[in-house]
């Protein structure tokens, strides 16, 4: 459980979305209020222009832009304060993407997506129990077998299967316009071009990729031998945080978002970020043309350009936020967590393997017509471990 001291702050240099109940002043980061009690929040996720918070009772609160149904199909509009999402079935996990939110259902390990689809909460059937969900600009789903699936939600609405991988089940999956990176449970970084995955015409002849391979995932040579804890990225650049707290960067650097002291692009491989090489970096995040790093002293390193403010090229902004432990970026806004530990500190998505009678896969998911029955949250479950099981996960299961 998260302590009562846990808080989240939004950058003053923000988009018009995710305003929450904050007043503009001279502070760099402003606290988001009107959240559910911190002890009840299990996870939260940040999309391009929206956020979603998952509570221990399976309910979801949304914040930000929902004009395209990216949080909830039945409550269209913009949420300037955290708002409880009605008509959602009990949720076990959630993950926000560019203009969608993935929801992992509690009752049958199936995934639904809220976006611009015609039908509320489209079912994403991967023909096996889903145990993990990831998103960036694209939705990714991990199956019980260790295989994982790309879903083209915006064009063909088709599913493509990959894996299982020899390096273990994915700890993280993140895709940009041109590349996709998988971090395995053993900390290896694998990459692949998106050329054969995208059917939307977004992959152009001038796309720069982390790996030229178009059909299978291969080790990223510039990160070979480096144990990766987390990868962050957006449309045209990536950051990688190693287990020994070093940061590496790849991609477009037009606005100095790579933190290497210049504005020259880095497409020949990941390079060491130099702006903070003497600091212990504890978390990373990336927006459209900017990057945010958090060091162990609570300093926030801002690199690149936001929508509302153009930073001087090569300039690095540093802000002190007492107790800062984690960072999340939307397209043009930043959210910082403070407290003893971040709320999403379990990198592995641990989900229950259902041991009760399997519900029909074609069950109507429109909760207006057919309310999904509440499942006893205290039922015993088996735990499918995508990586190592940490104490936070154990406490999380115990309290259910």
mmCIF file of C-alpha atoms in Angstrom:
data_model
loop_
_atom_site.group_PDB
_atom_site.id
_atom_site.type_symbol
_atom_site.label_atom_id
_atom_site.label_comp_id
_atom_site.label_asym_id
_atom_site.label_seq_id
_atom_site.Cartn_x
_atom_site.Cartn_y
_atom_site.Cartn_z
ATOM 1 C CA UNK A 1 0.000 0.000 0.000
ATOM 2 C CA UNK A 2 1.116 3.556 -0.709
ATOM 3 C CA UNK A 3 1.757 5.787 2.294
ATOM 4 C CA UNK A 4 -0.366 8.817 3.126
ATOM 5 C CA UNK A 5 2.630 11.003 2.294
ATOM 6 C CA UNK A 6 2.380 10.105 -1.420
ATOM 7 C CA UNK A 7 1.461 13.088 -3.621
ATOM 8 C CA UNK A 8 1.555 13.953 -7.294
ATOM 9 C CA UNK A 9 2.373 17.258 -8.944
ATOM 10 C CA UNK A 10 1.854 18.588 -12.456
ATOM 11 C CA UNK A 11 4.261 20.890 -14.254
ATOM 12 C CA UNK A 12 3.239 24.517 -14.595
ATOM 13 C CA UNK A 13 4.488 24.267 -18.180
ATOM 14 C CA UNK A 14 1.572 22.047 -19.076
ATOM 15 C CA UNK A 15 -1.025 21.677 -21.789
ATOM 16 C CA UNK A 16 -4.575 22.862 -21.210
ATOM 17 C CA UNK A 17 -5.468 19.321 -20.153
ATOM 18 C CA UNK A 18 -4.968 17.803 -16.715
ATOM 19 C CA UNK A 19 -5.533 21.148 -15.014
ATOM 20 C CA UNK A 20 -7.000 19.640 -11.862
ATOM 21 C CA UNK A 21 -7.782 21.955 -8.955
ATOM 22 C CA UNK A 22 -4.594 23.964 -9.162
ATOM 23 C CA UNK A 23 -3.988 27.680 -9.327
ATOM 24 C CA UNK A 24 -1.350 29.183 -11.571
ATOM 25 C CA UNK A 25 1.430 30.823 -9.609
ATOM 26 C CA UNK A 26 5.188 31.014 -9.746
ATOM 27 C CA UNK A 27 5.732 27.431 -8.662
ATOM 28 C CA UNK A 28 7.239 25.060 -11.207
ATOM 29 C CA UNK A 29 5.184 22.057 -10.062
ATOM 30 C CA UNK A 30 1.700 22.306 -8.596
ATOM 31 C CA UNK A 31 -0.037 19.624 -6.539
ATOM 32 C CA UNK A 32 -3.025 17.761 -7.989
ATOM 33 C CA UNK A 33 -5.822 17.654 -5.432
ATOM 34 C CA UNK A 34 -9.205 15.910 -5.111
ATOM 35 C CA UNK A 35 -7.736 12.453 -5.644
ATOM 36 C CA UNK A 36 -9.034 9.328 -3.904
ATOM 37 C CA UNK A 37 -7.130 8.538 -0.666
ATOM 38 C CA UNK A 38 -3.569 7.614 -1.569
ATOM 39 C CA UNK A 39 -3.876 4.355 0.383
ATOM 40 C CA UNK A 40 -6.577 3.201 -2.038
ATOM 41 C CA UNK A 41 -4.693 3.973 -5.271
ATOM 42 C CA UNK A 42 -3.022 0.889 -6.735
ATOM 43 C CA UNK A 43 -1.736 2.331 -9.984
ATOM 44 C CA UNK A 44 -1.998 5.295 -12.280
ATOM 45 C CA UNK A 45 -1.042 5.846 -15.888
ATOM 46 C CA UNK A 46 -0.475 8.868 -18.124
ATOM 47 C CA UNK A 47 -1.469 9.200 -21.788
ATOM 48 C CA UNK A 48 -0.922 11.995 -24.283
ATOM 49 C CA UNK A 49 -3.568 14.285 -22.796
ATOM 50 C CA UNK A 50 -5.143 12.226 -20.017
ATOM 51 C CA UNK A 51 -4.495 10.224 -16.841
ATOM 52 C CA UNK A 52 -6.295 7.337 -15.157
ATOM 53 C CA UNK A 53 -6.106 6.147 -11.544
ATOM 54 C CA UNK A 54 -6.963 2.594 -10.442
ATOM 55 C CA UNK A 55 -8.318 2.079 -6.919
ATOM 56 C CA UNK A 56 -8.313 -1.038 -4.760
ATOM 57 C CA UNK A 57 -12.057 -1.574 -5.247
ATOM 58 C CA UNK A 58 -11.585 -1.832 -9.024
ATOM 59 C CA UNK A 59 -12.922 1.653 -9.726
ATOM 60 C CA UNK A 60 -11.197 4.147 -12.032
ATOM 61 C CA UNK A 61 -10.803 7.920 -11.826
ATOM 62 C CA UNK A 62 -9.995 9.927 -14.940
ATOM 63 C CA UNK A 63 -8.308 13.294 -15.410
ATOM 64 C CA UNK A 64 -7.758 15.301 -18.579
ATOM 65 C CA UNK A 65 -9.053 15.107 -22.123
ATOM 66 C CA UNK A 66 -11.790 12.557 -22.826
ATOM 67 C CA UNK A 67 -13.239 14.200 -25.941
ATOM 68 C CA UNK A 68 -12.259 11.148 -27.989
ATOM 69 C CA UNK A 69 -13.404 8.613 -25.370
ATOM 70 C CA UNK A 70 -9.768 7.863 -24.508
ATOM 71 C CA UNK A 71 -10.639 7.253 -20.839
ATOM 72 C CA UNK A 72 -14.296 6.288 -20.825
ATOM 73 C CA UNK A 73 -16.772 5.733 -23.654
ATOM 74 C CA UNK A 74 -19.844 6.987 -21.844
ATOM 75 C CA UNK A 75 -18.633 10.208 -20.200
ATOM 76 C CA UNK A 76 -17.318 12.257 -23.085
ATOM 77 C CA UNK A 77 -15.742 15.617 -22.302
ATOM 78 C CA UNK A 78 -12.835 17.025 -20.354
ATOM 79 C CA UNK A 79 -12.201 16.257 -16.695
ATOM 80 C CA UNK A 80 -10.472 19.183 -14.994
ATOM 81 C CA UNK A 81 -10.546 17.332 -11.655
ATOM 82 C CA UNK A 82 -10.162 13.591 -10.959
ATOM 83 C CA UNK A 83 -13.573 12.115 -11.806
ATOM 84 C CA UNK A 84 -14.891 8.628 -11.115
ATOM 85 C CA UNK A 85 -15.589 6.742 -14.339
ATOM 86 C CA UNK A 86 -19.113 5.330 -14.343
ATOM 87 C CA UNK A 87 -20.182 2.240 -16.249
ATOM 88 C CA UNK A 88 -16.778 0.537 -16.163
ATOM 89 C CA UNK A 89 -16.666 -3.111 -15.016
ATOM 90 C CA UNK A 90 -14.255 -3.964 -12.152
ATOM 91 C CA UNK A 91 -10.713 -3.289 -13.402
ATOM 92 C CA UNK A 92 -7.549 -5.111 -12.343
ATOM 93 C CA UNK A 93 -5.014 -3.021 -14.271
ATOM 94 C CA UNK A 94 -4.940 -0.094 -16.677
ATOM 95 C CA UNK A 95 -2.519 1.587 -19.051
ATOM 96 C CA UNK A 96 -3.001 4.896 -20.882
ATOM 97 C CA UNK A 97 -1.712 5.457 -24.413
ATOM 98 C CA UNK A 98 -1.670 8.262 -26.928
ATOM 99 C CA UNK A 99 -5.445 8.479 -27.449
ATOM 100 C CA UNK A 100 -6.731 5.359 -25.696
ATOM 101 C CA UNK A 101 -6.724 3.445 -22.417
ATOM 102 C CA UNK A 102 -6.272 -0.299 -22.038
ATOM 103 C CA UNK A 103 -8.183 -1.989 -19.216
ATOM 104 C CA UNK A 104 -7.435 -5.480 -17.915
ATOM 105 C CA UNK A 105 -10.673 -6.885 -16.514
ATOM 106 C CA UNK A 106 -10.652 -8.429 -13.076
ATOM 107 C CA UNK A 107 -13.103 -11.230 -13.803
ATOM 108 C CA UNK A 108 -11.638 -13.071 -16.793
ATOM 109 C CA UNK A 109 -8.172 -11.798 -17.751
ATOM 110 C CA UNK A 110 -9.538 -10.133 -20.866
ATOM 111 C CA UNK A 111 -8.611 -6.704 -22.187
ATOM 112 C CA UNK A 112 -10.891 -3.924 -23.371
ATOM 113 C CA UNK A 113 -9.906 -0.631 -24.965
ATOM 114 C CA UNK A 114 -11.573 2.754 -24.704
ATOM 115 C CA UNK A 115 -10.965 4.985 -27.717
ATOM 116 C CA UNK A 116 -12.791 6.243 -30.795
ATOM 117 C CA UNK A 117 -14.337 2.870 -31.636
ATOM 118 C CA UNK A 118 -18.050 2.755 -32.414
ATOM 119 C CA UNK A 119 -18.905 0.254 -29.698
ATOM 120 C CA UNK A 120 -18.193 0.984 -26.035
ATOM 121 C CA UNK A 121 -15.143 -0.827 -24.698
ATOM 122 C CA UNK A 122 -14.043 -2.945 -27.622
ATOM 123 C CA UNK A 123 -12.883 -6.432 -26.576
ATOM 124 C CA UNK A 124 -9.330 -7.364 -27.557
ATOM 125 C CA UNK A 125 -9.219 -11.155 -27.710
ATOM 126 C CA UNK A 126 -5.740 -12.698 -27.904
ATOM 127 C CA UNK A 127 -7.083 -16.269 -27.537
ATOM 128 C CA UNK A 128 -5.322 -16.770 -24.188
ATOM 129 C CA UNK A 129 -5.509 -15.113 -20.761
ATOM 130 C CA UNK A 130 -3.898 -11.680 -20.749
ATOM 131 C CA UNK A 131 -1.403 -11.081 -17.953
ATOM 132 C CA UNK A 132 0.141 -7.740 -18.881
ATOM 133 C CA UNK A 133 -0.670 -4.526 -20.720
ATOM 134 C CA UNK A 134 1.673 -1.833 -22.011
ATOM 135 C CA UNK A 135 1.187 1.260 -24.109
ATOM 136 C CA UNK A 136 2.896 4.295 -25.523
ATOM 137 C CA UNK A 137 1.520 5.430 -28.847
ATOM 138 C CA UNK A 138 0.383 1.817 -29.447
ATOM 139 C CA UNK A 139 -1.396 -0.859 -27.348
ATOM 140 C CA UNK A 140 0.533 -4.044 -26.442
ATOM 141 C CA UNK A 141 -0.816 -7.072 -24.568
ATOM 142 C CA UNK A 142 1.171 -9.908 -22.943
ATOM 143 C CA UNK A 143 -0.398 -13.376 -22.842
ATOM 144 C CA UNK A 144 -0.048 -16.135 -20.261
ATOM 145 C CA UNK A 145 2.210 -18.057 -22.666
ATOM 146 C CA UNK A 146 4.749 -15.218 -22.756
ATOM 147 C CA UNK A 147 3.705 -14.245 -26.276
ATOM 148 C CA UNK A 148 2.768 -10.598 -26.792
ATOM 149 C CA UNK A 149 0.473 -8.820 -29.202
ATOM 150 C CA UNK A 150 0.371 -5.503 -31.080
ATOM 151 C CA UNK A 151 -3.084 -4.055 -31.700
ATOM 152 C CA UNK A 152 -3.638 -1.560 -34.524
ATOM 153 C CA UNK A 153 -6.486 0.309 -32.850
ATOM 154 C CA UNK A 154 -6.693 3.240 -35.253
ATOM 155 C CA UNK A 155 -6.736 1.692 -38.729
ATOM 156 C CA UNK A 156 -7.032 -2.044 -39.408
ATOM 157 C CA UNK A 157 -8.033 -2.984 -35.826
ATOM 158 C CA UNK A 158 -6.050 -6.161 -36.279
ATOM 159 C CA UNK A 159 -3.782 -8.072 -33.894
ATOM 160 C CA UNK A 160 -0.199 -9.214 -34.568
ATOM 161 C CA UNK A 161 1.539 -11.819 -32.416
ATOM 162 C CA UNK A 162 5.219 -11.993 -31.364
ATOM 163 C CA UNK A 163 7.243 -14.301 -29.141
ATOM 164 C CA UNK A 164 7.597 -15.916 -26.705
ATOM 165 C CA UNK A 165 11.175 -14.665 -26.374
ATOM 166 C CA UNK A 166 14.189 -16.627 -25.153
ATOM 167 C CA UNK A 167 15.089 -13.811 -22.748
ATOM 168 C CA UNK A 168 11.909 -14.226 -20.741
ATOM 169 C CA UNK A 169 8.541 -12.529 -20.704
ATOM 170 C CA UNK A 170 8.514 -8.785 -21.430
ATOM 171 C CA UNK A 171 9.098 -6.475 -18.494
ATOM 172 C CA UNK A 172 8.236 -3.528 -20.710
ATOM 173 C CA UNK A 173 7.143 -2.876 -24.310
ATOM 174 C CA UNK A 174 7.276 0.586 -25.860
ATOM 175 C CA UNK A 175 6.917 1.636 -29.482
ATOM 176 C CA UNK A 176 7.545 4.879 -31.321
ATOM 177 C CA UNK A 177 6.610 5.848 -34.841
ATOM 178 C CA UNK A 178 9.420 3.763 -36.327
ATOM 179 C CA UNK A 179 10.744 1.336 -33.687
ATOM 180 C CA UNK A 180 9.637 -0.943 -30.881
ATOM 181 C CA UNK A 181 11.737 -1.900 -27.843
ATOM 182 C CA UNK A 182 11.148 -4.837 -25.507
ATOM 183 C CA UNK A 183 12.895 -5.073 -22.137
ATOM 184 C CA UNK A 184 12.938 -8.705 -21.043
ATOM 185 C CA UNK A 185 12.586 -9.949 -17.482
ATOM 186 C CA UNK A 186 16.357 -10.456 -17.459
ATOM 187 C CA UNK A 187 16.979 -6.784 -18.329
ATOM 188 C CA UNK A 188 18.019 -7.233 -21.965
ATOM 189 C CA UNK A 189 16.877 -4.607 -24.484
ATOM 190 C CA UNK A 190 15.604 -5.986 -27.787
ATOM 191 C CA UNK A 191 14.508 -3.939 -30.758
ATOM 192 C CA UNK A 192 12.726 -4.198 -34.086
ATOM 193 C CA UNK A 193 11.639 -1.905 -36.895
ATOM 194 C CA UNK A 194 7.921 -1.064 -37.090
ATOM 195 C CA UNK A 195 8.019 -1.228 -40.903
ATOM 196 C CA UNK A 196 6.144 -4.528 -41.177
ATOM 197 C CA UNK A 197 3.863 -3.786 -38.237
ATOM 198 C CA UNK A 198 2.342 -0.470 -39.217
ATOM 199 C CA UNK A 199 -0.459 -0.567 -41.770
ATOM 200 C CA UNK A 200 -1.357 3.097 -41.369
ATOM 201 C CA UNK A 201 1.219 4.606 -43.726
ATOM 202 C CA UNK A 202 3.082 6.294 -40.852
ATOM 203 C CA UNK A 203 6.281 4.392 -41.569
ATOM 204 C CA UNK A 204 8.082 6.483 -44.188
ATOM 205 C CA UNK A 205 11.291 5.955 -46.127
ATOM 206 C CA UNK A 206 13.183 8.342 -43.842
ATOM 207 C CA UNK A 207 12.240 6.552 -40.607
ATOM 208 C CA UNK A 208 15.232 5.955 -38.325
ATOM 209 C CA UNK A 209 15.097 2.730 -36.318
ATOM 210 C CA UNK A 210 16.907 1.258 -33.309
ATOM 211 C CA UNK A 211 17.317 -2.016 -35.234
ATOM 212 C CA UNK A 212 17.037 -2.662 -38.970
ATOM 213 C CA UNK A 213 15.481 -6.064 -38.331
ATOM 214 C CA UNK A 214 11.866 -6.096 -39.556
ATOM 215 C CA UNK A 215 10.563 -9.544 -38.573
ATOM 216 C CA UNK A 216 12.025 -10.562 -35.216
ATOM 217 C CA UNK A 217 13.357 -8.895 -32.091
ATOM 218 C CA UNK A 218 17.147 -8.765 -31.796
ATOM 219 C CA UNK A 219 19.482 -7.319 -29.139
ATOM 220 C CA UNK A 220 20.139 -3.593 -29.466
ATOM 221 C CA UNK A 221 23.891 -3.564 -30.026
ATOM 222 C CA UNK A 222 24.554 -0.222 -28.333
ATOM 223 C CA UNK A 223 22.848 -1.557 -25.167
ATOM 224 C CA UNK A 224 24.279 -5.076 -25.302
ATOM 225 C CA UNK A 225 25.615 -6.156 -21.916
ATOM 226 C CA UNK A 226 23.781 -3.344 -20.102
ATOM 227 C CA UNK A 227 20.954 -4.396 -17.800
ATOM 228 C CA UNK A 228 18.043 -2.077 -18.530
ATOM 229 C CA UNK A 229 15.567 -1.113 -15.826
ATOM 230 C CA UNK A 230 13.244 1.071 -17.897
ATOM 231 C CA UNK A 231 12.829 2.600 -21.350
ATOM 232 C CA UNK A 232 10.938 5.834 -22.038
ATOM 233 C CA UNK A 233 10.095 7.299 -25.407
ATOM 234 C CA UNK A 234 7.668 9.062 -27.652
ATOM 235 C CA UNK A 235 7.376 9.584 -31.406
ATOM 236 C CA UNK A 236 11.014 10.121 -32.308
ATOM 237 C CA UNK A 237 13.331 9.567 -29.343
ATOM 238 C CA UNK A 238 14.044 7.042 -26.587
ATOM 239 C CA UNK A 239 15.722 7.094 -23.181
ATOM 240 C CA UNK A 240 17.014 3.987 -21.400
ATOM 241 C CA UNK A 241 17.741 3.766 -17.655
ATOM 242 C CA UNK A 242 20.149 1.036 -16.604
ATOM 243 C CA UNK A 243 19.996 -0.887 -13.347
ATOM 244 C CA UNK A 244 23.097 1.002 -12.188
ATOM 245 C CA UNK A 245 21.316 4.353 -12.782
ATOM 246 C CA UNK A 246 22.982 5.415 -16.017
ATOM 247 C CA UNK A 247 20.904 7.023 -18.784
ATOM 248 C CA UNK A 248 21.260 6.441 -22.519
ATOM 249 C CA UNK A 249 19.490 8.220 -25.383
ATOM 250 C CA UNK A 250 18.605 7.608 -29.033
ATOM 251 C CA UNK A 251 16.851 9.513 -31.797
ATOM 252 C CA UNK A 252 15.798 13.028 -32.686
ATOM 253 C CA UNK A 253 17.619 15.783 -30.795
ATOM 254 C CA UNK A 254 16.338 18.920 -32.500
ATOM 255 C CA UNK A 255 15.560 20.623 -29.204
ATOM 256 C CA UNK A 256 18.293 19.077 -27.076
ATOM 257 C CA UNK A 257 15.926 16.483 -25.611
ATOM 258 C CA UNK A 258 18.662 13.822 -25.499
ATOM 259 C CA UNK A 259 20.754 15.704 -22.946
ATOM 260 C CA UNK A 260 24.071 15.278 -24.763
ATOM 261 C CA UNK A 261 25.122 18.939 -24.918
ATOM 262 C CA UNK A 262 24.167 19.651 -28.529
ATOM 263 C CA UNK A 263 21.253 19.374 -30.975
ATOM 264 C CA UNK A 264 22.679 16.685 -33.252
ATOM 265 C CA UNK A 265 20.452 13.651 -33.782
ATOM 266 C CA UNK A 266 21.689 10.273 -32.524
ATOM 267 C CA UNK A 267 20.493 7.510 -34.853
ATOM 268 C CA UNK A 268 23.565 5.264 -34.909
ATOM 269 C CA UNK A 269 22.817 3.785 -31.504
ATOM 270 C CA UNK A 270 22.137 4.718 -27.896
ATOM 271 C CA UNK A 271 24.653 7.146 -26.376
ATOM 272 C CA UNK A 272 25.323 8.132 -22.784
ATOM 273 C CA UNK A 273 23.398 11.178 -21.545
ATOM 274 C CA UNK A 274 26.039 13.644 -20.371
ATOM 275 C CA UNK A 275 24.077 16.464 -18.733
ATOM 276 C CA UNK A 276 23.729 14.530 -15.486
ATOM 277 C CA UNK A 277 26.386 11.836 -15.734
ATOM 278 C CA UNK A 278 27.618 12.522 -12.200
ATOM 279 C CA UNK A 279 24.153 12.105 -10.684
ATOM 280 C CA UNK A 280 22.227 9.002 -9.664
ATOM 281 C CA UNK A 281 19.136 9.039 -11.874
ATOM 282 C CA UNK A 282 16.167 7.173 -10.397
ATOM 283 C CA UNK A 283 13.535 7.684 -13.109
ATOM 284 C CA UNK A 284 13.063 8.878 -16.692
ATOM 285 C CA UNK A 285 10.170 9.936 -18.926
ATOM 286 C CA UNK A 286 9.720 11.400 -22.399
ATOM 287 C CA UNK A 287 7.164 13.657 -24.097
ATOM 288 C CA UNK A 288 6.820 14.808 -27.694
ATOM 289 C CA UNK A 289 10.037 16.870 -27.913
ATOM 290 C CA UNK A 290 11.337 16.788 -24.356
ATOM 291 C CA UNK A 291 12.711 14.492 -21.660
ATOM 292 C CA UNK A 292 12.491 14.555 -17.860
ATOM 293 C CA UNK A 293 14.923 12.912 -15.429
ATOM 294 C CA UNK A 294 14.683 12.617 -11.636
ATOM 295 C CA UNK A 295 17.817 12.200 -9.543
ATOM 296 C CA UNK A 296 18.223 10.752 -6.072
ATOM 297 C CA UNK A 297 18.356 14.234 -4.514
ATOM 298 C CA UNK A 298 14.901 15.154 -5.792
ATOM 299 C CA UNK A 299 16.082 17.375 -8.641
ATOM 300 C CA UNK A 300 14.027 17.398 -11.842
ATOM 301 C CA UNK A 301 16.070 17.687 -15.056
ATOM 302 C CA UNK A 302 14.072 19.118 -17.967
ATOM 303 C CA UNK A 303 15.507 18.713 -21.464
ATOM 304 C CA UNK A 304 14.066 19.920 -24.769
ATOM 305 C CA UNK A 305 10.854 21.684 -25.662
ATOM 306 C CA UNK A 306 7.287 21.634 -24.367
ATOM 307 C CA UNK A 307 4.297 22.923 -26.323
ATOM 308 C CA UNK A 308 3.967 26.136 -24.350
ATOM 309 C CA UNK A 309 7.584 26.944 -23.725
ATOM 310 C CA UNK A 310 10.650 26.729 -25.903
ATOM 311 C CA UNK A 311 13.756 26.122 -23.854
ATOM 312 C CA UNK A 312 17.025 27.502 -25.120
ATOM 313 C CA UNK A 313 18.814 24.841 -27.119
ATOM 314 C CA UNK A 314 21.447 23.066 -25.030
ATOM 315 C CA UNK A 315 19.847 24.495 -21.881
ATOM 316 C CA UNK A 316 18.977 22.143 -19.049
ATOM 317 C CA UNK A 317 16.417 23.322 -16.517
ATOM 318 C CA UNK A 318 16.738 21.983 -12.983
ATOM 319 C CA UNK A 319 13.982 22.214 -10.399
ATOM 320 C CA UNK A 320 13.985 20.956 -6.835
ATOM 321 C CA UNK A 321 10.895 19.069 -5.636
ATOM 322 C CA UNK A 322 11.303 17.624 -2.156
ATOM 323 C CA UNK A 323 10.802 13.876 -2.112
ATOM 324 C CA UNK A 324 10.525 13.430 -5.891
ATOM 325 C CA UNK A 325 10.805 9.720 -6.739
ATOM 326 C CA UNK A 326 9.194 9.215 -10.163
ATOM 327 C CA UNK A 327 8.172 11.049 -13.322
ATOM 328 C CA UNK A 328 5.553 10.547 -16.060
ATOM 329 C CA UNK A 329 5.120 12.506 -19.294
ATOM 330 C CA UNK A 330 2.164 13.154 -21.531
ATOM 331 C CA UNK A 331 2.652 14.717 -24.910
ATOM 332 C CA UNK A 332 3.232 18.187 -23.458
ATOM 333 C CA UNK A 333 2.860 17.867 -19.677
ATOM 334 C CA UNK A 334 4.733 16.244 -16.802
ATOM 335 C CA UNK A 335 3.560 14.576 -13.595
ATOM 336 C CA UNK A 336 5.926 14.031 -10.662
ATOM 337 C CA UNK A 337 5.405 11.619 -7.760
ATOM 338 C CA UNK A 338 6.725 12.404 -4.293
ATOM 339 C CA UNK A 339 6.865 10.170 -1.237
ATOM 340 C CA UNK A 340 8.841 7.248 0.089
ATOM 341 C CA UNK A 341 8.197 5.053 -2.937
ATOM 342 C CA UNK A 342 6.514 5.525 -6.332
ATOM 343 C CA UNK A 343 3.079 4.054 -6.776
ATOM 344 C CA UNK A 344 4.086 2.168 -9.924
ATOM 345 C CA UNK A 345 7.390 0.885 -8.587
ATOM 346 C CA UNK A 346 6.646 -2.720 -9.567
ATOM 347 C CA UNK A 347 7.954 -2.874 -13.132
ATOM 348 C CA UNK A 348 6.273 -6.218 -13.611
ATOM 349 C CA UNK A 349 2.554 -6.418 -14.260
ATOM 350 C CA UNK A 350 1.389 -9.205 -11.949
ATOM 351 C CA UNK A 351 -2.107 -10.455 -12.690
ATOM 352 C CA UNK A 352 -4.272 -13.266 -11.303
ATOM 353 C CA UNK A 353 -4.777 -16.495 -13.196
ATOM 354 C CA UNK A 354 -8.494 -17.124 -12.949
ATOM 355 C CA UNK A 355 -9.390 -20.389 -11.180
ATOM 356 C CA UNK A 356 -13.151 -19.918 -11.223
ATOM 357 C CA UNK A 357 -15.563 -20.924 -13.967
ATOM 358 C CA UNK A 358 -14.622 -19.210 -17.230
ATOM 359 C CA UNK A 359 -17.151 -16.606 -18.298
ATOM 360 C CA UNK A 360 -18.333 -16.574 -21.906
ATOM 361 C CA UNK A 361 -15.960 -14.660 -24.163
ATOM 362 C CA UNK A 362 -18.844 -13.140 -26.056
ATOM 363 C CA UNK A 363 -20.394 -11.629 -22.933
ATOM 364 C CA UNK A 364 -21.814 -8.205 -23.682
ATOM 365 C CA UNK A 365 -19.338 -5.671 -22.288
ATOM 366 C CA UNK A 366 -21.726 -2.743 -22.565
ATOM 367 C CA UNK A 367 -22.408 -2.238 -18.846
ATOM 368 C CA UNK A 368 -25.534 -0.216 -19.575
ATOM 369 C CA UNK A 369 -27.248 -3.359 -20.829
ATOM 370 C CA UNK A 370 -25.556 -6.070 -18.825
ATOM 371 C CA UNK A 371 -23.796 -5.229 -15.587
ATOM 372 C CA UNK A 372 -20.829 -7.527 -15.103
ATOM 373 C CA UNK A 373 -21.303 -9.253 -11.728
ATOM 374 C CA UNK A 374 -19.010 -8.348 -8.885
ATOM 375 C CA UNK A 375 -16.408 -10.994 -8.217
ATOM 376 C CA UNK A 376 -15.365 -11.791 -4.664
ATOM 377 C CA UNK A 377 -12.108 -9.864 -4.327
ATOM 378 C CA UNK A 378 -10.942 -12.180 -1.533
ATOM 379 C CA UNK A 379 -10.979 -15.302 -3.675
ATOM 380 C CA UNK A 380 -7.707 -17.184 -3.745
ATOM 381 C CA UNK A 381 -5.734 -16.735 -6.958
ATOM 382 C CA UNK A 382 -2.625 -18.144 -8.460
ATOM 383 C CA UNK A 383 -0.082 -15.541 -9.428
ATOM 384 C CA UNK A 384 1.554 -15.542 -12.808
ATOM 385 C CA UNK A 385 4.927 -13.875 -12.298
ATOM 386 C CA UNK A 386 6.262 -12.056 -15.328
ATOM 387 C CA UNK A 387 9.475 -11.299 -13.437
ATOM 388 C CA UNK A 388 10.471 -11.342 -9.829
ATOM 389 C CA UNK A 389 7.734 -10.843 -7.219
ATOM 390 C CA UNK A 390 8.558 -7.954 -4.916
ATOM 391 C CA UNK A 391 7.163 -7.067 -1.538
ATOM 392 C CA UNK A 392 4.884 -4.392 -2.941
ATOM 393 C CA UNK A 393 3.163 -6.949 -5.157
ATOM 394 C CA UNK A 394 2.829 -9.395 -2.274
ATOM 395 C CA UNK A 395 1.238 -6.749 -0.063
ATOM 396 C CA UNK A 396 -1.040 -5.769 -2.921
ATOM 397 C CA UNK A 397 -2.364 -9.317 -3.331
ATOM 398 C CA UNK A 398 -2.633 -9.874 0.428
ATOM 399 C CA UNK A 399 -4.855 -6.856 0.869
ATOM 400 C CA UNK A 400 -7.274 -8.077 -1.761
#
